[in-house]
mmCIF file of C-alpha atoms in Angstrom:
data_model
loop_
_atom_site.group_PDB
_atom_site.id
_atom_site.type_symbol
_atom_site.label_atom_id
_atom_site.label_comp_id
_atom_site.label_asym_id
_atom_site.label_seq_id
_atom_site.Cartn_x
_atom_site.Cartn_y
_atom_site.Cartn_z
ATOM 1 C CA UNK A 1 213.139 307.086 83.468
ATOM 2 C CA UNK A 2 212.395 303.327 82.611
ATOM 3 C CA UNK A 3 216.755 303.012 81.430
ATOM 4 C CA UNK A 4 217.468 302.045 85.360
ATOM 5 C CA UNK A 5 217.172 298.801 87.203
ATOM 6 C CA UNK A 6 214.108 299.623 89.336
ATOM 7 C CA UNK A 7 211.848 296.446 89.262
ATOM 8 C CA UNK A 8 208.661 296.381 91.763
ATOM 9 C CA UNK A 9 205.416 294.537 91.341
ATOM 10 C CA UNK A 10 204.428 295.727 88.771
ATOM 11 C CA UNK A 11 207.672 295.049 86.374
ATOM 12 C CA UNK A 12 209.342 292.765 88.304
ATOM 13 C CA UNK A 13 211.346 290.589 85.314
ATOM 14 C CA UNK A 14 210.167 287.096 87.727
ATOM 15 C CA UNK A 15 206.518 287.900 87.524
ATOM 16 C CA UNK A 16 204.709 285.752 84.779
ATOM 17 C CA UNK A 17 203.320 287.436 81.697
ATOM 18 C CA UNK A 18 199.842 289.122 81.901
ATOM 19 C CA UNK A 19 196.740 287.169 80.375
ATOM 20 C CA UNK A 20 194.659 289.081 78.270
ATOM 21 C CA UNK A 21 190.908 288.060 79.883
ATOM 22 C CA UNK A 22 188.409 286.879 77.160
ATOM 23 C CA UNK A 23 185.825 289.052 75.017
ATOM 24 C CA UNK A 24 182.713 289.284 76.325
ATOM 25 C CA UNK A 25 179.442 289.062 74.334
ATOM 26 C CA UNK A 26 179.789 292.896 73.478
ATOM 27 C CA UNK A 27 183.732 291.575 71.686
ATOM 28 C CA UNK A 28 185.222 293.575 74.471
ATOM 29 C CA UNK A 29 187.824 292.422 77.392
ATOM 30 C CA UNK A 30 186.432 295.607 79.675
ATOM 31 C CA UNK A 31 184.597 294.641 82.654
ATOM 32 C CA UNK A 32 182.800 297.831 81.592
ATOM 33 C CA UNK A 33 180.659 296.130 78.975
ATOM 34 C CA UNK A 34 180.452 292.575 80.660
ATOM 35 C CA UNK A 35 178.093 290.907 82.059
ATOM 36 C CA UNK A 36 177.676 288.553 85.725
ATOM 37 C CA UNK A 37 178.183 285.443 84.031
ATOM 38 C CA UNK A 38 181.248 287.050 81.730
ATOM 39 C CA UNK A 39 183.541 288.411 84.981
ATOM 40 C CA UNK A 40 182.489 285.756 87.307
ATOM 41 C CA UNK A 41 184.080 283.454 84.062
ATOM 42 C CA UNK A 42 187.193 285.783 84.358
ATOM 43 C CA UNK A 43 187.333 284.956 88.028
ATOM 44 C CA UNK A 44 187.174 282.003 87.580
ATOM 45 C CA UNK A 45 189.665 281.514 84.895
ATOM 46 C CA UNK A 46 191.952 283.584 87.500
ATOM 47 C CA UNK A 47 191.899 281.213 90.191
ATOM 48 C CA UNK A 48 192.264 277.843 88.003
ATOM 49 C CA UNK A 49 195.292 279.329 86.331
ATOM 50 C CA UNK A 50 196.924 279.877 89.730
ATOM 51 C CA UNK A 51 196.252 276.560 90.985
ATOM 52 C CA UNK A 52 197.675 275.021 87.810
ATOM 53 C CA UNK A 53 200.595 277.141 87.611
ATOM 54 C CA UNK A 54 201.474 276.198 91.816
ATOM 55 C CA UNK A 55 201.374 272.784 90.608
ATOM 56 C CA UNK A 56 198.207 272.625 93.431
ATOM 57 C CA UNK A 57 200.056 274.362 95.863
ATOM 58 C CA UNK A 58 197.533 277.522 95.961
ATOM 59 C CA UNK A 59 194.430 275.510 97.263
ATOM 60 C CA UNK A 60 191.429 278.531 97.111
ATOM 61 C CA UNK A 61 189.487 276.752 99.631
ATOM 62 C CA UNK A 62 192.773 276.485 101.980
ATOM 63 C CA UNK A 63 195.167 279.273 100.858
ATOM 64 C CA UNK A 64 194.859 283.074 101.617
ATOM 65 C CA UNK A 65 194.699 285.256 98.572
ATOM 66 C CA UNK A 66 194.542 288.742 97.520
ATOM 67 C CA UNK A 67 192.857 289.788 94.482
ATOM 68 C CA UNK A 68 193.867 293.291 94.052
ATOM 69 C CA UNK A 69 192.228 295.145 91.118
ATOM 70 C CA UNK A 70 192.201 298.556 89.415
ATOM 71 C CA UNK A 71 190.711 301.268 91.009
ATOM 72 C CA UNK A 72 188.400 301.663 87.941
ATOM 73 C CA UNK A 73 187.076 298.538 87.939
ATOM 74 C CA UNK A 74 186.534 297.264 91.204
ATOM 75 C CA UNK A 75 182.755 298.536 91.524
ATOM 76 C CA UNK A 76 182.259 295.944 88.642
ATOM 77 C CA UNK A 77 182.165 293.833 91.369
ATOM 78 C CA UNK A 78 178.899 295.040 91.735
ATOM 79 C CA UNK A 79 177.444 294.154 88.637
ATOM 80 C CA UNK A 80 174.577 291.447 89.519
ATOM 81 C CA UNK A 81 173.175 288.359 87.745
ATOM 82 C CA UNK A 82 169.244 287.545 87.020
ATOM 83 C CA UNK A 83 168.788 287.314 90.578
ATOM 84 C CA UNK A 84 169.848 290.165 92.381
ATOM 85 C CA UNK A 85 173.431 288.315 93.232
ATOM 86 C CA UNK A 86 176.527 290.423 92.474
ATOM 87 C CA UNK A 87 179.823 289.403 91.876
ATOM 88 C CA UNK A 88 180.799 290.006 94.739
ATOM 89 C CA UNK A 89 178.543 287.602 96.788
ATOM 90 C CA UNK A 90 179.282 285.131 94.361
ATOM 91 C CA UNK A 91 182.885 285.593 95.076
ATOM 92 C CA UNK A 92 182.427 285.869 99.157
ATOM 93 C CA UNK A 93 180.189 282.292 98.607
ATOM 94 C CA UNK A 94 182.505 280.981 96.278
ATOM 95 C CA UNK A 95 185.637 281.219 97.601
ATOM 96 C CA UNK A 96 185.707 283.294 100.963
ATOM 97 C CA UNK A 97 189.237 282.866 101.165
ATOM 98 C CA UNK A 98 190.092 285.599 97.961
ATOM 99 C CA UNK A 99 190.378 289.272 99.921
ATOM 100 C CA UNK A 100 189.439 291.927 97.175
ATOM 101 C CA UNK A 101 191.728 295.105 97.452
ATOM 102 C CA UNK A 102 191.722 298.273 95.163
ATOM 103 C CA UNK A 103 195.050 299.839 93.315
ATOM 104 C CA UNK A 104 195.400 302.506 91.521
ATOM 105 C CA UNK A 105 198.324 301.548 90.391
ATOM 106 C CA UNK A 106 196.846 298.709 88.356
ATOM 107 C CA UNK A 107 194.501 301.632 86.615
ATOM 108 C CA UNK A 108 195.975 301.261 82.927
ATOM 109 C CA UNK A 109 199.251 299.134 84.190
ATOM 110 C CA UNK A 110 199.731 297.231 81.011
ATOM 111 C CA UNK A 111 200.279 299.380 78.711
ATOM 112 C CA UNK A 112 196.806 301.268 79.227
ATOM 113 C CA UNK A 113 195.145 298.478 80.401
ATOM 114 C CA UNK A 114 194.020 297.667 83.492
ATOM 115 C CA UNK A 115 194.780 294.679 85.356
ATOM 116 C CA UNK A 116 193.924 292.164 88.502
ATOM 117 C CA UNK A 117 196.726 290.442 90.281
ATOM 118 C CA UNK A 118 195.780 287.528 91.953
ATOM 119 C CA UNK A 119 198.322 285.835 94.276
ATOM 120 C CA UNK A 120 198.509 283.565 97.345
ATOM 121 C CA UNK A 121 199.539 285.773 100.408
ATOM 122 C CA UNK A 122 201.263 283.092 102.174
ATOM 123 C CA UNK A 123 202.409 279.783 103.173
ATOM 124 C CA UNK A 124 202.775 279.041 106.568
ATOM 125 C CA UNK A 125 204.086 275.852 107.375
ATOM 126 C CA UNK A 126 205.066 274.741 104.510
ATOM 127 C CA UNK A 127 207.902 277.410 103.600
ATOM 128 C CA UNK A 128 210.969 277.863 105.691
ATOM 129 C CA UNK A 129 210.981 281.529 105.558
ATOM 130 C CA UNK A 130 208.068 283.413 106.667
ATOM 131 C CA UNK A 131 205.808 282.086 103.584
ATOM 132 C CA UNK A 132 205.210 285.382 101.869
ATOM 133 C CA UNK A 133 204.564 285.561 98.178
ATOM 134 C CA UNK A 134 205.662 289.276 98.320
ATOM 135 C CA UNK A 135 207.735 291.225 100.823
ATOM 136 C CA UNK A 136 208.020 294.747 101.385
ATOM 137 C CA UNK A 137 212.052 295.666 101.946
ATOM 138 C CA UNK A 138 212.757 298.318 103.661
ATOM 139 C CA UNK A 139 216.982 298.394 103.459
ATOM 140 C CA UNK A 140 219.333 298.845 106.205
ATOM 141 C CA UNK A 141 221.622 302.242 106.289
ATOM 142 C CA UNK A 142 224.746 302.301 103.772
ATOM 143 C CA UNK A 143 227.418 301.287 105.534
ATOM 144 C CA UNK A 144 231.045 299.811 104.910
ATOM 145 C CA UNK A 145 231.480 296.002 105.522
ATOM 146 C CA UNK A 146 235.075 296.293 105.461
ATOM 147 C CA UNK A 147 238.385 297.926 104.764
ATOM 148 C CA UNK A 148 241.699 295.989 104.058
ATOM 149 C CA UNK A 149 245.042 297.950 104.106
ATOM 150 C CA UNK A 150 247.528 297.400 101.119
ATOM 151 C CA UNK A 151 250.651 298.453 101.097
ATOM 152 C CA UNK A 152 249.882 302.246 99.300
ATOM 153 C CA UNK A 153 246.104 301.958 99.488
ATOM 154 C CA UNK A 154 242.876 300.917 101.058
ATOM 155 C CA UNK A 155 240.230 298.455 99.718
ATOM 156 C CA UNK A 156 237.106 299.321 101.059
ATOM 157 C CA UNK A 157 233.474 297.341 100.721
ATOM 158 C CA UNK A 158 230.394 298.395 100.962
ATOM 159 C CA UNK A 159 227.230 296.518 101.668
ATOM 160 C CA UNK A 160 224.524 296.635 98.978
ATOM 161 C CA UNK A 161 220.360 298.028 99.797
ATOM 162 C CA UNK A 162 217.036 296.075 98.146
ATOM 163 C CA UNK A 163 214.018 298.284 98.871
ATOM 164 C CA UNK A 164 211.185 297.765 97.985
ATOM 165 C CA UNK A 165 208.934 295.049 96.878
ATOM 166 C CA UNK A 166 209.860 291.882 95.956
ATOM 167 C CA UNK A 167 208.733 288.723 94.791
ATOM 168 C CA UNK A 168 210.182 285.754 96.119
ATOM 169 C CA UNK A 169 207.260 282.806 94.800
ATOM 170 C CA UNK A 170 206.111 284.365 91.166
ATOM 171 C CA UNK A 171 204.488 280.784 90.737
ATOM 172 C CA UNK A 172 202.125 282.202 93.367
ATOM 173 C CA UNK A 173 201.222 285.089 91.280
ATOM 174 C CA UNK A 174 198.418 285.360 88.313
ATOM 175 C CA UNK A 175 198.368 288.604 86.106
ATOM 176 C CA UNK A 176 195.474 289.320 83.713
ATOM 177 C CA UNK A 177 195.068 292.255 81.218
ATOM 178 C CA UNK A 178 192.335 293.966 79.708
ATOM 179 C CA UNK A 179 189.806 294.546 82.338
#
């Protein structure tokens, strides 16, 4: 009912703030009304942002990422340029390492916009947990860590349950609005 605690990926209060993507020629931010040269600019825009904001720890040539994108406008990866290349061969060319997933959950996300999340999936050896930019939680039973006996009562603890997703590197994540 949006007055609880409940954070996830798309609210979580770590995650940076969305980027609205430019206007195209048509004044519009939709994908919709763009053009090859207009996304493949928001793409592009994407990925330098999340290098810069990893301080050059998200290398695209190097790094695994996701770019997960609203249901309704991941066939705009189809659009093509001049000659015949779409988006997405551009993008497979340009940096093979990006995997392109669809959400509908992103469909209207931001207030009735949609969005892309782009983020680095891991990080190997570098990290000293198991590298992952998000985690899926899944929480261990409810169950008493201890009980201490007082003289007329009984102090009892209980252990606390995360579920869910989390995100432990927001650095590693890149939000944009508007597609």
């Amino acid at each position: 009912n949006g007055v609880n605690r409940t954070y996830g990926l798309l609210n979580d209060p770590a995650l940076p703030a969305y980027v609205t993507v430019n206007n195209g020629a048509s004044g519009n931010t939709e994908w919709s009304s763009k053009t090859f040269l207009e996304i493949t600019a928001d793409i592009r825009n994407a990925v330098a942002a999340l290098r810069t904001q990893s301080q050059d720890l998200i290398d695209p040539e190097s790094v695994n990422i996701t770019m997960g994108l609203a249901t309704s406008v991941i066939d705009r990866l189809s659009v093509t340029s001049d000659f015949g290349v779409s988006v997405r061969d551009w993008l497979t060319k340009t940096y093979p390492k990006i995997r392109v997933i669809s959400a509908p959950e992103l469909n209207g996300a931001n207030g009735g916009a949609n969005v892309m999340y782009l983020y680095a999936e891991n990080f190997g050896e570098e990290s000293t947990d198991d590298g992952a930019t998000m985690i899926q939680v899944v929480p261990a039973k409810f169950q008493t860590l201890g009980v201490e006996k007082r003289a007329k009562t009984y102090l009892e603890s209980y252990s606390n349950a995360t579920a869910g997703v989390m995100v432990k590197r927001p650095w590693a994540v890149y939000r944009a609005t508007g597609l």
